Tab-separated table of C-alpha atoms in Angstrom:
chain	number	residue	atom	x	y	z
A	3	MET	CA	92.977	18.413	-71.616
A	4	GLY	CA	90.335	16.002	-72.466
A	5	THR	CA	87.588	14.341	-70.535
A	6	ARG	CA	88.016	14.197	-66.799
A	7	PRO	CA	86.750	11.441	-64.518
A	8	ALA	CA	83.895	12.281	-62.150
A	9	PHE	CA	84.673	12.342	-58.305
A	10	ALA	CA	83.280	13.081	-55.086
A	11	LEU	CA	84.388	16.232	-53.355
A	12	PRO	CA	85.568	16.081	-49.723
A	13	ALA	CA	83.301	17.557	-47.144
A	14	PRO	CA	85.789	20.197	-45.960
A	15	LEU	CA	85.764	22.011	-49.283
A	16	PRO	CA	82.211	22.319	-50.381
A	17	GLY	CA	83.081	25.676	-52.008
A	18	ALA	CA	85.340	23.906	-54.477
A	19	THR	CA	82.574	22.038	-56.143
A	20	ARG	CA	82.161	24.422	-59.123
A	21	MET	CA	85.928	24.663	-59.715
A	22	ALA	CA	86.356	20.859	-59.498
A	23	THR	CA	83.592	20.359	-62.047
A	24	GLU	CA	85.077	22.809	-64.428
A	25	ILE	CA	88.501	21.051	-64.383
A	26	THR	CA	86.696	18.147	-66.090
A	27	THR	CA	85.052	20.244	-68.751
A	28	PRO	CA	86.383	22.386	-71.682
A	29	VAL	CA	84.688	25.493	-70.452
A	30	GLY	CA	84.453	27.680	-67.454
A	31	ARG	CA	86.879	28.831	-64.713
A	32	ALA	CA	89.693	26.414	-65.512
A	33	GLY	CA	89.500	26.949	-69.296
A	34	ARG	CA	91.808	29.901	-69.343
A	35	GLY	CA	94.602	27.796	-67.597
A	36	ARG	CA	93.832	24.909	-69.818
A	37	ALA	CA	94.232	27.046	-72.951
A	38	ARG	CA	97.656	28.112	-71.790
A	39	ALA	CA	98.589	24.476	-70.949
A	40	GLU	CA	97.374	23.153	-74.269
A	41	ALA	CA	99.289	25.677	-76.055
A	42	SER	CA	102.397	24.628	-74.119
A	43	HIS	CA	101.525	21.012	-74.625
A	44	SER	CA	101.088	21.273	-78.394
A	45	ALA	CA	104.955	21.114	-78.659
A	46	SER	CA	107.138	18.828	-76.570
A	47	PRO	CA	107.309	20.360	-72.985
A	48	GLY	CA	110.062	22.765	-72.047
A	49	ALA	CA	111.586	24.023	-68.931
A	50	PRO	CA	110.380	27.078	-66.914
A	51	GLN	CA	112.249	30.355	-67.045
A	52	PRO	CA	113.924	31.393	-63.781
A	53	ALA	CA	112.634	34.429	-61.764
A	54	GLU	CA	114.257	37.026	-59.708
A	55	PRO	CA	114.571	36.086	-55.864
A	56	GLY	CA	112.193	38.914	-54.793
A	57	VAL	CA	109.707	38.012	-57.472
A	58	VAL	CA	109.790	34.324	-56.288
A	59	GLU	CA	109.134	35.338	-52.700
A	60	GLU	CA	106.145	37.400	-53.679
A	61	GLN	CA	104.889	34.480	-55.627
A	62	HIS	CA	105.206	32.176	-52.749
A	63	VAL	CA	103.364	34.673	-50.421
A	64	GLU	CA	100.430	34.779	-53.033
A	65	THR	CA	100.423	31.179	-53.595
A	66	TRP	CA	100.057	30.262	-49.920
A	67	ARG	CA	97.282	32.904	-49.613
A	68	LEU	CA	95.454	31.015	-52.296
A	69	VAL	CA	96.219	27.713	-50.393
A	70	THR	CA	94.730	29.149	-47.183
A	71	LEU	CA	91.666	30.270	-49.059
A	72	ALA	CA	91.243	26.886	-50.694
A	73	GLN	CA	91.538	25.208	-47.393
A	74	GLY	CA	88.584	27.437	-46.272
A	75	GLY	CA	86.445	26.104	-49.162
A	76	ASP	CA	87.215	28.711	-51.663
A	77	GLY	CA	86.987	26.904	-55.089
A	78	GLU	CA	88.001	30.037	-56.932
A	79	ALA	CA	91.318	29.994	-55.052
A	80	PHE	CA	91.906	26.326	-55.935
A	81	GLY	CA	91.194	27.137	-59.605
A	82	GLU	CA	93.963	29.767	-59.419
A	83	LEU	CA	96.371	27.219	-58.084
A	84	TYR	CA	95.392	24.792	-60.917
A	85	ASP	CA	96.033	27.592	-63.465
A	86	ARG	CA	99.463	28.248	-62.019
A	87	TYR	CA	100.758	24.632	-61.718
A	88	VAL	CA	99.028	22.562	-64.454
A	89	ASP	CA	101.843	23.085	-66.970
A	90	ILE	CA	104.662	22.149	-64.609
A	91	VAL	CA	102.863	19.022	-63.590
A	92	PHE	CA	102.039	18.056	-67.070
A	93	ARG	CA	105.704	18.460	-68.153
A	94	PHE	CA	106.919	16.324	-65.295
A	95	VAL	CA	104.540	13.453	-66.072
A	96	TYR	CA	105.025	13.703	-69.753
A	97	TYR	CA	108.737	13.312	-69.391
A	98	ARG	CA	108.068	10.204	-67.329
A	99	VAL	CA	105.518	8.432	-69.425
A	100	ASN	CA	106.209	9.794	-72.869
A	101	ASP	CA	102.533	9.590	-73.821
A	102	ARG	CA	100.331	12.663	-74.086
A	103	ALA	CA	96.955	11.071	-73.275
A	104	MET	CA	98.390	9.262	-70.239
A	105	ALA	CA	100.191	12.500	-69.211
A	106	GLU	CA	96.904	14.339	-69.311
A	107	ASP	CA	94.997	11.703	-67.333
A	108	PHE	CA	97.775	11.696	-64.640
A	109	THR	CA	97.756	15.470	-64.519
A	110	SER	CA	94.107	15.464	-63.973
A	111	GLU	CA	94.332	12.786	-61.172
A	112	THR	CA	97.064	14.794	-59.589
A	113	PHE	CA	94.823	17.863	-59.093
A	114	LEU	CA	91.917	15.697	-58.083
A	115	ARG	CA	94.003	14.181	-55.368
A	116	ALA	CA	95.355	17.609	-54.339
A	117	LEU	CA	91.779	18.936	-54.010
A	118	ARG	CA	90.935	16.210	-51.600
A	119	ARG	CA	94.098	16.660	-49.675
A	120	ILE	CA	94.343	20.443	-49.664
A	121	SER	CA	93.508	20.709	-45.858
A	122	THR	CA	96.396	18.448	-45.080
A	123	ILE	CA	99.160	20.895	-46.521
A	124	THR	CA	101.011	23.311	-44.259
A	125	TYR	CA	103.553	26.097	-45.037
A	126	GLN	CA	107.066	24.902	-44.987
A	127	GLY	CA	108.860	27.789	-46.774
A	128	ARG	CA	108.772	26.079	-50.130
A	129	ASP	CA	106.786	26.508	-53.354
A	130	ILE	CA	103.572	24.423	-53.198
A	131	GLY	CA	104.635	23.135	-56.730
A	132	ALA	CA	106.789	20.592	-54.965
A	133	TRP	CA	103.686	19.142	-53.335
A	134	PHE	CA	101.857	18.865	-56.554
A	135	ILE	CA	104.824	17.213	-58.063
A	136	THR	CA	105.137	14.778	-55.348
A	137	ILE	CA	101.559	13.684	-55.785
A	138	ALA	CA	102.169	13.346	-59.536
A	139	ARG	CA	105.361	11.315	-59.018
A	140	ASN	CA	103.544	8.946	-56.699
A	141	ILE	CA	100.828	8.440	-59.365
A	142	VAL	CA	103.485	7.645	-62.053
A	143	LEU	CA	105.229	5.210	-59.598
A	144	ASP	CA	101.968	3.478	-58.757
A	145	HIS	CA	101.478	3.058	-62.488
A	146	VAL	CA	104.954	1.741	-63.090
A	147	LYS	CA	104.664	-0.797	-60.182
A	148	SER	CA	101.088	-1.983	-61.179
A	149	ALA	CA	101.664	-2.254	-64.963
A	150	ARG	CA	105.451	-2.974	-64.807
A	151	TYR	CA	105.709	-0.223	-67.288
A	152	ARG	CA	109.288	0.743	-68.373
A	153	LEU	CA	109.626	4.437	-68.811
A	154	GLU	CA	110.567	5.921	-72.091
A	155	ILE	CA	111.738	9.607	-72.167
A	156	THR	CA	112.025	11.543	-75.363
A	157	THR	CA	111.987	15.214	-76.325
A	158	ALA	CA	113.162	17.554	-78.996
A	159	ASP	CA	113.062	20.785	-76.906
A	160	THR	CA	116.308	22.615	-75.758
A	161	ILE	CA	116.687	22.380	-72.158
A	162	GLU	CA	116.501	25.962	-70.688
A	163	GLY	CA	116.154	27.827	-67.465
A	164	ARG	CA	118.415	26.008	-65.209
A	165	ASP	CA	119.089	27.954	-62.049
A	166	ALA	CA	122.607	28.923	-60.807
A	167	GLU	CA	122.325	26.569	-57.821
A	168	ALA	CA	123.234	23.547	-60.076
A	169	GLY	CA	126.745	24.919	-60.569
A	170	PRO	CA	129.094	22.931	-62.903
A	171	GLU	CA	126.508	20.150	-63.427
A	172	ALA	CA	124.342	22.710	-65.322
A	173	ALA	CA	127.246	23.335	-67.719
A	174	VAL	CA	127.437	19.588	-68.426
A	175	ILE	CA	123.688	19.351	-69.102
A	176	GLY	CA	123.882	22.429	-71.332
A	177	ALA	CA	126.657	20.927	-73.355
A	178	LEU	CA	124.071	18.254	-74.676
A	179	THR	CA	121.448	18.801	-77.265
A	180	SER	CA	117.937	17.568	-75.816
A	181	ALA	CA	117.951	14.457	-77.979
A	182	ARG	CA	121.276	13.315	-76.888
A	183	LEU	CA	120.500	14.327	-73.250
A	184	MET	CA	117.238	12.413	-73.092
A	185	SER	CA	118.824	9.361	-74.678
A	186	ALA	CA	121.404	9.357	-71.935
A	187	VAL	CA	118.952	10.087	-69.159
A	188	LYS	CA	116.966	7.027	-70.126
A	189	GLN	CA	120.043	4.862	-69.098
A	190	LEU	CA	120.191	6.315	-65.544
A	191	GLY	CA	118.707	4.686	-62.543
A	192	GLU	CA	115.298	5.769	-61.378
A	193	GLU	CA	116.460	8.148	-58.633
A	194	GLN	CA	119.189	9.693	-60.717
A	195	ARG	CA	116.733	10.232	-63.545
A	196	ASP	CA	114.129	11.892	-61.328
A	197	CYS	CA	116.913	14.065	-59.816
A	198	VAL	CA	118.162	15.283	-63.249
A	199	MET	CA	114.530	15.886	-64.472
A	200	LEU	CA	113.535	17.878	-61.378
A	201	ARG	CA	116.704	19.920	-61.108
A	202	PHE	CA	117.426	20.615	-64.776
A	203	ILE	CA	114.316	20.144	-66.697
A	204	GLN	CA	111.694	21.411	-64.272
A	205	GLY	CA	114.013	23.952	-62.694
A	206	PHE	CA	113.415	23.004	-59.103
A	207	SER	CA	115.872	24.068	-56.441
A	208	VAL	CA	117.879	21.486	-54.331
A	209	SER	CA	115.486	21.917	-51.337
A	210	GLU	CA	112.402	21.457	-53.544
A	211	THR	CA	113.839	18.402	-55.234
A	212	ALA	CA	114.664	17.064	-51.768
A	213	SER	CA	111.086	17.575	-50.680
A	214	VAL	CA	109.719	15.750	-53.727
A	215	MET	CA	112.095	12.817	-53.436
A	216	GLY	CA	111.899	12.523	-49.568
A	217	LYS	CA	115.628	13.273	-48.971
A	218	ASN	CA	117.726	15.814	-47.527
A	219	ASP	CA	119.567	18.533	-49.412
A	220	GLY	CA	122.999	17.010	-49.096
A	221	ALA	CA	121.707	13.572	-50.401
A	222	ILE	CA	120.203	15.445	-53.523
A	223	LYS	CA	123.461	17.253	-54.187
A	224	ALA	CA	125.344	13.842	-54.036
A	225	LEU	CA	122.738	12.256	-56.236
A	226	GLN	CA	122.870	15.130	-58.674
A	227	HIS	CA	126.788	14.893	-58.909
A	228	ARG	CA	126.502	11.133	-59.572
A	229	ALA	CA	123.926	11.458	-62.040
A	230	VAL	CA	125.715	14.033	-64.137
A	231	ARG	CA	129.024	12.220	-63.894
A	232	LYS	CA	127.169	9.002	-65.160
A	233	LEU	CA	125.695	11.155	-67.957
A	234	ALA	CA	129.141	12.281	-68.960
A	235	GLU	CA	130.311	8.725	-69.068
A	236	ILE	CA	127.329	7.648	-71.172
A	237	VAL	CA	127.835	10.341	-73.721
A	238	GLY	CA	131.627	10.250	-73.660
A	239	GLU	CA	133.287	12.140	-76.395
A	240	ASP	CA	130.251	14.079	-77.279
A	241	LEU	CA	130.826	16.234	-74.261
A	242	ARG	CA	134.377	17.268	-75.349
């Protein structure tokens, strides 16, 4: 994913030195995850496929085991977390900034910040992916504020893998081609746009979306409903 900036490791994680260095280079421990990421990045980013509930629970247990190890200074464990979540972070950032090089830089910065803050995260019954996305979202928002950058979101991918929790809103989103959807999403307000991206493009649950956006589940459901209704108004006859 390109050249990574040098950084100082936090004292609580001396064992992560090797892994963190490898994130900045095209070889070593993180190369395997990067190869998968770059294969995915070679085309416009798509959405993750849904998993069975039992599988998801097992993945959460294993993921938090890696978090615990990383908090104890295990750089290999943090490297596994990088491998698992680099794609989803890149997709989120790419949809926000519509620039590959910038998305790669912000993705790298996300994991560097996460490495420094890994000791602060505690288990809350949710996928740690929401934590990584929260960091990435804050980086993008900081960029938008400092540079007064107006987001442009484009893609040619078909939106897939929406979970059943979305209900009728998913059917509305599914009625659109990606190009029409993204053109309409650009016209939403920032919160509605983030909600649509997290719920339907990233495949996050209502609870995970709420965690990222700093809202409760009810607020996310209401925001999602308003966002999809607005999309229907924007697209108009194309949905019929």
